[in-house]
Coordinates of C-alpha atoms (C1' of nucleotides) in Angstrom, one line a residue:
Chain A
M1 CA -80.3 -227.9 52.3
V2 CA -83.9 -228.1 50.1
P3 CA -84.0 -231.9 48.9
E4 CA -83.5 -231.7 45.2
I5 CA -86.4 -233.8 44.3
E6 CA -88.5 -233.3 41.6
L7 CA -91.9 -232.2 42.1
T8 CA -94.8 -232.4 40.1
T9 CA -96.7 -229.4 38.9
E10 CA -100.1 -230.8 40.9
E11 CA -97.4 -230.8 44.3
K12 CA -95.6 -227.2 43.7
I13 CA -99.0 -225.7 42.7
I14 CA -100.0 -226.5 46.3
E15 CA -97.0 -225.7 48.2
A16 CA -96.8 -222.3 46.7
A17 CA -100.8 -222.1 47.5
E18 CA -100.3 -223.2 51.3
E19 CA -97.3 -220.9 51.3
V20 CA -100.0 -217.9 49.6
F21 CA -102.8 -218.3 51.8
T22 CA -101.1 -219.0 54.9
S23 CA -99.3 -215.3 54.4
K24 CA -102.4 -213.9 53.1
G25 CA -105.5 -215.4 54.3
K26 CA -108.2 -216.9 51.9
S27 CA -109.6 -213.5 50.9
G28 CA -106.1 -211.6 50.2
A29 CA -104.2 -214.5 48.1
R30 CA -104.0 -213.9 44.8
M31 CA -104.6 -217.1 42.1
R32 CA -101.9 -214.9 40.3
D33 CA -99.2 -214.9 42.9
I34 CA -100.2 -218.9 43.6
A35 CA -99.2 -219.2 40.1
D36 CA -96.0 -217.3 39.9
K37 CA -94.6 -219.1 42.8
A38 CA -95.6 -222.1 41.6
G39 CA -94.1 -221.0 38.0
I40 CA -96.7 -222.1 36.2
N41 CA -99.4 -219.6 34.3
Q42 CA -102.7 -219.3 35.9
A43 CA -104.3 -221.4 33.6
L44 CA -102.9 -224.4 34.9
L45 CA -104.2 -223.8 38.4
H46 CA -107.7 -224.2 37.2
Y47 CA -106.7 -227.1 35.2
Y48 CA -105.5 -229.2 38.5
F49 CA -108.0 -227.5 40.9
R50 CA -110.8 -226.1 38.8
S51 CA -111.5 -222.8 40.9
K52 CA -110.4 -220.9 44.4
D53 CA -112.3 -222.3 46.8
R54 CA -111.3 -226.1 45.5
L55 CA -107.7 -225.1 45.7
F56 CA -108.3 -223.4 49.1
F57 CA -109.6 -226.2 50.4
E58 CA -106.8 -228.7 49.3
V59 CA -105.0 -226.4 51.5
F60 CA -106.6 -226.4 54.9
K61 CA -106.7 -230.5 54.4
R62 CA -103.3 -230.5 53.9
I63 CA -101.8 -228.3 57.0
V64 CA -105.0 -229.8 59.7
P65 CA -102.9 -233.2 59.7
R66 CA -100.0 -231.8 60.6
L67 CA -101.3 -229.2 63.2
F68 CA -102.8 -231.4 65.7
P69 CA -103.1 -235.0 65.8
G70 CA -99.5 -236.0 66.1
V71 CA -98.9 -233.8 69.0
F72 CA -102.3 -235.3 70.9
A73 CA -101.2 -239.3 70.2
V74 CA -98.9 -238.4 73.9
L75 CA -102.1 -237.8 75.7
D76 CA -102.5 -241.5 75.3
E77 CA -99.6 -243.0 76.2
D78 CA -99.0 -244.4 79.6
I79 CA -96.1 -242.1 81.5
P80 CA -96.1 -240.6 84.3
F81 CA -98.7 -237.5 84.3
F82 CA -96.4 -234.6 85.1
E83 CA -94.0 -236.1 82.6
K84 CA -96.4 -236.2 79.8
I85 CA -97.8 -232.2 80.2
E86 CA -94.8 -231.8 79.8
R87 CA -94.0 -233.4 77.0
F88 CA -96.9 -232.7 75.5
I89 CA -96.6 -228.8 76.1
R90 CA -93.1 -229.3 74.5
G91 CA -94.5 -231.4 71.8
Y92 CA -96.9 -228.5 70.7
I93 CA -95.0 -225.6 71.2
E94 CA -92.5 -227.3 68.6
V95 CA -95.4 -227.4 65.9
V96 CA -96.3 -224.4 66.4
E97 CA -92.8 -223.1 66.2
A98 CA -92.3 -225.4 63.1
H99 CA -95.7 -223.6 61.4
P100 CA -96.1 -220.8 63.2
K101 CA -98.6 -219.3 60.5
F102 CA -101.2 -222.8 60.4
P103 CA -102.9 -221.3 64.3
I104 CA -103.7 -218.4 63.1
F105 CA -104.3 -219.5 59.5
I106 CA -107.1 -222.5 60.8
I107 CA -109.1 -220.1 63.0
Q108 CA -109.7 -217.4 60.3
A109 CA -110.9 -220.4 58.2
L110 CA -113.1 -221.2 60.6
G111 CA -114.4 -217.7 61.2
N112 CA -115.5 -217.2 58.0
S113 CA -116.6 -220.3 56.5
P114 CA -119.1 -223.3 56.5
E115 CA -119.2 -226.0 58.5
R116 CA -117.2 -227.9 55.4
L117 CA -113.9 -226.6 57.9
A118 CA -114.5 -227.8 61.1
D119 CA -115.8 -231.0 60.2
T120 CA -112.9 -232.1 58.6
I121 CA -111.0 -231.2 61.8
L122 CA -113.4 -233.2 63.6
S123 CA -113.0 -235.8 61.3
T124 CA -109.0 -235.9 61.9
F125 CA -109.6 -236.4 65.5
R126 CA -112.6 -239.0 65.2
G127 CA -110.2 -241.0 62.9
L128 CA -107.8 -241.2 65.1
G129 CA -109.8 -242.0 68.3
I130 CA -108.4 -238.9 69.9
D131 CA -110.4 -236.9 72.5
P132 CA -108.5 -234.6 74.2
V133 CA -110.3 -232.9 76.8
E134 CA -111.5 -236.8 77.3
A135 CA -108.2 -238.3 77.4
I136 CA -106.5 -235.6 80.3
R137 CA -110.2 -236.0 82.0
R138 CA -109.0 -239.6 83.1
D139 CA -105.5 -239.0 84.0
L140 CA -106.4 -235.9 86.2
R141 CA -109.2 -238.0 88.1
R142 CA -106.6 -240.7 89.1
E143 CA -104.3 -237.8 89.7
I144 CA -106.7 -235.9 91.9
E145 CA -108.2 -238.1 93.8
A146 CA -104.3 -239.8 94.8
G147 CA -103.9 -236.0 96.2
R148 CA -101.1 -235.5 94.1
I149 CA -102.9 -232.5 91.8
I150 CA -105.6 -229.6 93.1
D151 CA -109.1 -230.3 91.6
I152 CA -108.8 -228.9 88.4
D153 CA -111.8 -228.7 85.1
P154 CA -110.0 -230.4 82.3
A155 CA -111.4 -228.2 80.0
H156 CA -109.9 -225.4 81.5
L157 CA -106.7 -227.0 81.8
M158 CA -106.6 -227.7 78.6
V159 CA -107.5 -224.8 76.9
N160 CA -104.7 -223.0 79.1
I161 CA -102.1 -225.6 77.6
I162 CA -103.3 -224.6 74.3
S163 CA -103.3 -221.0 75.0
M164 CA -99.8 -220.2 76.7
S165 CA -98.7 -222.3 73.4
A166 CA -99.8 -221.1 70.4
F167 CA -100.9 -217.2 71.7
P168 CA -97.3 -215.9 71.4
F169 CA -96.9 -217.5 68.0
I170 CA -100.3 -215.8 66.7
A171 CA -99.8 -212.4 68.4
R172 CA -96.5 -212.1 67.7
P173 CA -97.0 -209.3 65.3
L174 CA -98.4 -207.3 68.6
I175 CA -96.5 -208.1 71.5
E176 CA -92.7 -208.7 69.8
R177 CA -93.3 -204.9 69.1
I178 CA -94.8 -203.5 72.5
A179 CA -92.4 -206.0 74.5
F180 CA -89.1 -206.3 72.1
P181 CA -90.4 -203.4 70.2
G182 CA -87.6 -203.9 66.8
R183 CA -85.2 -207.0 68.7
S184 CA -87.0 -210.2 66.6
E185 CA -84.2 -212.1 68.0
L186 CA -85.5 -211.5 71.9
Y187 CA -88.0 -212.4 70.6
D188 CA -86.8 -216.2 69.3
R189 CA -85.1 -216.3 72.4
F190 CA -88.6 -215.8 74.7
L191 CA -90.4 -218.4 72.6
K192 CA -87.9 -221.1 72.7
Q193 CA -87.8 -220.5 76.5
R194 CA -91.2 -221.4 76.6
K195 CA -90.4 -225.5 76.2
E196 CA -89.3 -224.9 79.6
H197 CA -91.4 -221.8 81.1
V198 CA -95.1 -223.3 80.2
P199 CA -94.9 -226.6 81.7
K200 CA -93.4 -225.3 85.1
F201 CA -95.6 -222.7 85.2
I202 CA -98.5 -225.4 84.7
I203 CA -97.4 -227.7 87.2
D204 CA -96.7 -225.1 90.1
S205 CA -100.3 -224.4 89.8
I206 CA -101.9 -227.8 89.8
R207 CA -99.6 -229.5 91.8
K208 CA -100.6 -230.3 95.4
G209 CA -98.5 -229.0 98.4
Chain B
M1 CA -133.0 -201.0 73.5
V2 CA -130.5 -199.4 71.2
P3 CA -130.7 -195.6 72.1
E4 CA -132.4 -193.4 69.5
I5 CA -129.9 -191.3 69.0
E6 CA -129.7 -190.1 65.5
L7 CA -125.9 -190.3 63.8
T8 CA -124.3 -188.4 61.7
T9 CA -123.5 -190.1 58.3
E10 CA -119.9 -190.5 59.1
E11 CA -120.7 -192.2 62.5
K12 CA -122.9 -194.5 60.6
I13 CA -120.6 -195.4 58.4
I14 CA -117.4 -195.8 60.6
E15 CA -119.6 -198.3 63.1
A16 CA -120.7 -200.1 59.6
A17 CA -117.3 -200.2 58.6
E18 CA -116.0 -201.7 62.4
E19 CA -119.0 -204.1 61.5
V20 CA -117.3 -205.5 58.1
F21 CA -113.8 -204.8 58.6
T22 CA -114.0 -206.7 62.2
S23 CA -115.6 -209.8 60.9
K24 CA -114.3 -210.1 57.1
G25 CA -110.7 -208.8 57.5
K26 CA -109.1 -205.9 55.6
S27 CA -108.8 -207.9 52.1
G28 CA -112.1 -209.6 52.6
A29 CA -114.2 -206.4 53.7
R30 CA -116.3 -205.1 50.4
M31 CA -116.6 -201.1 50.6
R32 CA -120.2 -202.4 49.1
D33 CA -121.0 -204.7 52.2
I34 CA -120.0 -201.4 54.5
A35 CA -122.5 -198.5 52.3
D36 CA -125.6 -201.0 52.3
K37 CA -125.0 -201.9 56.3
A38 CA -124.8 -198.1 56.9
G39 CA -127.3 -197.1 54.8
I40 CA -126.4 -194.8 52.5
N41 CA -124.6 -195.5 48.5
Q42 CA -121.4 -196.0 48.0
A43 CA -119.8 -192.9 47.1
L44 CA -120.3 -191.2 50.2
L45 CA -118.0 -193.6 51.7
H46 CA -115.5 -192.3 48.9
Y47 CA -116.8 -188.7 50.0
Y48 CA -116.0 -189.0 53.5
F49 CA -113.2 -190.7 53.6
R50 CA -111.6 -190.6 50.1
S51 CA -110.7 -194.5 49.8
K52 CA -110.4 -197.9 51.4
D53 CA -107.0 -197.5 52.9
R54 CA -108.4 -194.6 54.9
L55 CA -111.4 -195.5 56.0
F56 CA -109.7 -198.9 57.9
F57 CA -107.5 -197.3 59.5
E58 CA -110.0 -194.7 60.8
V59 CA -111.2 -197.4 62.0
F60 CA -108.4 -199.4 63.4
K61 CA -107.8 -196.2 65.2
R62 CA -110.9 -195.9 67.2
I63 CA -110.9 -199.9 68.5
V64 CA -107.2 -199.9 69.5
P65 CA -108.0 -197.6 72.5
R66 CA -111.6 -200.1 73.1
L67 CA -108.8 -202.7 73.7
F68 CA -105.4 -201.5 75.5
P69 CA -105.2 -198.8 77.9
G70 CA -108.0 -198.7 80.2
V71 CA -107.5 -202.2 81.5
F72 CA -103.5 -201.8 81.9
A73 CA -104.3 -199.3 84.4
V74 CA -105.1 -200.8 86.7
L75 CA -101.0 -202.0 87.2
D76 CA -100.4 -198.4 88.4
E77 CA -103.1 -198.9 91.3
D78 CA -102.0 -199.4 94.6
I79 CA -103.6 -202.4 95.9
P80 CA -101.7 -205.7 96.7
F81 CA -100.5 -207.3 94.6
F82 CA -102.8 -210.1 94.0
E83 CA -106.2 -208.2 94.3
K84 CA -103.8 -206.3 90.8
I85 CA -103.8 -209.8 89.2
E86 CA -107.6 -210.6 89.9
R87 CA -108.5 -207.1 88.6
F88 CA -106.4 -206.9 86.1
I89 CA -107.3 -210.2 84.5
R90 CA -111.3 -209.8 85.1
G91 CA -111.4 -206.2 83.5
Y92 CA -108.7 -207.8 80.7
I93 CA -111.3 -210.3 80.1
E94 CA -114.3 -208.2 80.5
V95 CA -113.1 -206.0 77.4
V96 CA -112.5 -209.3 75.4
E97 CA -116.0 -210.7 76.1
A98 CA -117.5 -206.8 74.9
H99 CA -115.4 -207.2 71.9
P100 CA -114.3 -210.9 70.7
K101 CA -113.5 -209.8 67.4
F102 CA -110.9 -206.9 68.6
P103 CA -108.0 -208.9 69.2
I104 CA -107.8 -211.2 66.3
F105 CA -108.2 -208.0 63.9
I106 CA -105.0 -206.2 65.3
I107 CA -103.5 -209.5 65.3
Q108 CA -104.5 -209.7 61.4
A109 CA -104.1 -205.8 60.7
L110 CA -100.6 -205.8 62.3
G111 CA -99.7 -209.2 60.3
N112 CA -100.1 -208.1 57.0
S113 CA -99.0 -204.5 57.5
P114 CA -96.3 -201.5 57.4
E115 CA -95.4 -200.3 60.9
R116 CA -97.9 -197.2 60.8
L117 CA -100.3 -199.1 62.8
A118 CA -98.5 -200.6 65.3
D119 CA -97.2 -196.7 65.7
T120 CA -100.7 -196.4 66.1
I121 CA -100.5 -198.7 69.3
L122 CA -97.5 -198.2 70.9
S123 CA -98.5 -194.1 71.0
T124 CA -101.8 -195.0 72.6
F125 CA -99.5 -196.6 75.3
R126 CA -96.7 -194.0 75.5
G127 CA -99.3 -191.2 76.1
L128 CA -100.6 -193.0 78.6
G129 CA -97.5 -193.5 80.3
I130 CA -98.2 -197.5 80.2
D131 CA -95.3 -200.1 79.9
P132 CA -97.0 -202.6 81.2
V133 CA -94.6 -205.1 81.8
E134 CA -92.4 -202.4 83.0
A135 CA -95.4 -201.9 85.5
I136 CA -95.7 -205.4 86.8
R137 CA -91.9 -205.8 87.1
R138 CA -91.7 -203.3 90.2
D139 CA -94.6 -205.5 91.7
L140 CA -92.8 -208.8 91.3
R141 CA -89.4 -207.2 92.3
R142 CA -91.0 -206.2 95.8
E143 CA -93.3 -209.8 96.4
I144 CA -90.3 -211.7 95.2
E145 CA -88.3 -210.5 98.0
A146 CA -90.8 -209.8 100.5
G147 CA -91.0 -213.8 99.7
R148 CA -94.4 -214.0 98.7
I149 CA -93.6 -215.5 95.3
I150 CA -91.5 -217.3 93.7
D151 CA -89.2 -216.3 91.1
I152 CA -90.7 -215.9 87.8
D153 CA -89.6 -213.8 84.4
P154 CA -92.6 -210.7 84.3
A155 CA -92.6 -211.1 80.0
H156 CA -93.5 -214.4 80.9
L157 CA -96.5 -214.0 83.3
M158 CA -97.6 -211.1 81.5
V159 CA -97.7 -213.5 78.2
N160 CA -99.5 -216.3 80.1
I161 CA -101.7 -213.6 81.7
I162 CA -103.2 -212.2 77.9
S163 CA -102.6 -215.3 77.0
M164 CA -105.2 -217.2 78.4
S165 CA -107.6 -214.2 78.7
A166 CA -107.5 -213.4 75.1
F167 CA -106.8 -217.2 73.5
P168 CA -110.3 -218.6 74.2
F169 CA -112.0 -216.2 72.6
I170 CA -109.5 -215.7 69.5
A171 CA -109.3 -219.9 69.2
R172 CA -113.6 -219.6 69.9
P173 CA -114.5 -220.8 66.5
L174 CA -112.2 -223.9 66.8
I175 CA -112.0 -224.6 70.2
E176 CA -115.9 -225.1 70.5
R177 CA -116.6 -226.9 68.3
I178 CA -114.1 -229.4 68.8
A179 CA -115.3 -229.6 73.0
F180 CA -118.9 -228.7 72.8
P181 CA -119.7 -229.2 69.8
G182 CA -123.2 -227.6 68.8
R183 CA -123.6 -226.3 72.4
S184 CA -122.6 -222.7 72.2
E185 CA -124.4 -222.1 75.1
L186 CA -122.1 -223.9 76.8
Y187 CA -118.9 -222.1 75.2
D188 CA -120.2 -218.9 76.3
R189 CA -120.6 -220.2 80.4
F190 CA -116.7 -221.5 80.7
L191 CA -115.6 -218.1 78.6
K192 CA -117.3 -216.5 82.3
Q193 CA -115.7 -219.1 84.5
R194 CA -112.6 -218.3 82.7
K195 CA -112.7 -214.8 85.1
E196 CA -112.5 -216.8 88.5
H197 CA -110.4 -219.8 86.8
V198 CA -107.6 -218.0 85.2
P199 CA -106.7 -215.2 88.4
K200 CA -106.9 -218.6 90.6
F201 CA -104.4 -220.8 88.3
I202 CA -101.8 -217.8 88.1
I203 CA -101.9 -217.2 91.8
D204 CA -101.9 -220.5 92.2
S205 CA -98.7 -221.3 90.4
I206 CA -96.2 -218.3 91.3
R207 CA -98.0 -218.4 95.0
K208 CA -95.0 -219.6 97.7
G209 CA -95.5 -222.2 100.0
Chain C
dG1 C1' -100.3 -230.9 30.1
dT2 C1' -99.1 -226.0 29.1
dC3 C1' -99.2 -222.1 27.0
dT4 C1' -101.3 -218.0 25.6
dA5 C1' -105.3 -215.0 25.0
dT6 C1' -109.7 -213.3 26.9
dA7 C1' -113.7 -213.4 28.9
dA8 C1' -117.1 -212.7 32.6
dA9 C1' -117.3 -210.7 37.1
dG10 C1' -116.1 -208.1 41.2
dC11 C1' -113.9 -204.3 42.9
dG12 C1' -112.4 -200.0 44.5
dA13 C1' -112.9 -195.0 43.2
dT14 C1' -115.0 -190.8 40.5
dA15 C1' -118.3 -187.5 37.7
dG16 C1' -121.9 -185.1 37.0
dA17 C1' -127.0 -183.8 38.4
dC18 C1' -130.0 -182.6 42.3
Chain D
dG1 C1' -124.2 -183.7 51.6
dT2 C1' -126.7 -187.4 48.0
dC3 C1' -127.5 -189.4 45.0
dT4 C1' -127.2 -192.5 40.1
dA5 C1' -124.4 -193.8 36.7
dT6 C1' -119.8 -195.2 35.6
dC7 C1' -115.1 -195.4 34.7
dG8 C1' -110.8 -198.6 35.1
dC9 C1' -108.5 -202.0 36.9
dT10 C1' -108.0 -206.2 39.0
dT11 C1' -109.5 -211.2 39.7
dT12 C1' -111.6 -215.2 38.6
dA13 C1' -112.3 -218.4 35.5
dT14 C1' -112.7 -220.3 30.6
dA15 C1' -111.6 -221.3 25.3
dG16 C1' -108.4 -222.8 22.2
dA17 C1' -104.1 -223.3 20.4
dC18 C1' -99.8 -226.1 20.6

DNA sequence: GTCTATAAAGCGATAGAC
DNA sequence: GTCTATCGCTTTATAGAC
């Protein structure tokens, strides 16, 4: 299944580091675990990345572009508004589905740490010329003026969309045990349903008439 | 402002521990920091709570009842459905507003650790005879049959509500910097607005006609 | 580049005096 | 109950051989 491409040592390290950092968090991660998972010794970690801090930052920089900018591109496409909403949400849920540990990793990283990490994210958005709230604001104004949707603050709408898409993955360990105790497969199905449910729920709320 | 009640040493410790654990996480927290914050020495921590693990568990047990059961009680009250939705959401947002670090603390704690913590939460709900999804299911069936709201899965509705209420607090370090960079007071206002916005958004979506 | 060995610091936990 | 002092282990990081 996994392609038999020979990874360089550096790649092996950073992939192992991503696994350990995203599942244990920065302070919970152990350099020793990363070395073991990469199949090398601990000294080599420092040879390539100098310190835990730097290695963490490299992992962070690799994760940001996989979680964010791709999906937001659809917001700039020239397609009907409801279809845009639908495709954005579906795309966003699929990204989080593929990388369920990324959102909480990012949030946790930003929670503790200096402005450096936040700047990395901001540059990523800027570098691609994407401003999510602004992108949706233009569409919204047009749709509202055309009388097709009700008046709504773009920031709230955007946060509603992201919340309903990401939170069920973030809070899985909590929600699953309350709503489907011991039935992990039911929660998987529930998450898949949200690709249909969330767009419908959003559009039902903002559509006029 | 803070009442001048003399706290026992045990209380001072557990309050300090709550602060440190909720802001740094379990593995990021240092017993030394907790002792310093409590104004005592490190040995006394172990005298009262024996180990970091036990101290963490005590903090966890103290947090659960402040985050969960109170708000859910309104679901069992006998009031009009839309009013119930409104009061539940407002109550929930106010709880998270008062304790913005609790949700991510709980999620992170449940993510790593054994079933013991999850059981604590489940017992809390059971102990109060509260089943959130079931509570809302009854109302929902009645309202759907009466033709007042559209057909909707109670689990999805409940998750939508919790998501939109809690996520903006959890993801604050991320959203604030993207949407209101350097304008913390704007984000505070944004969060307050959600007490009005979220109930309206929900009801607009599920109301029939 | 990769290894073994080890230094240096940090950490949770305990001993023992008061 | 509270303190100082310290143990013993873990963890990050470096030295030096190959």
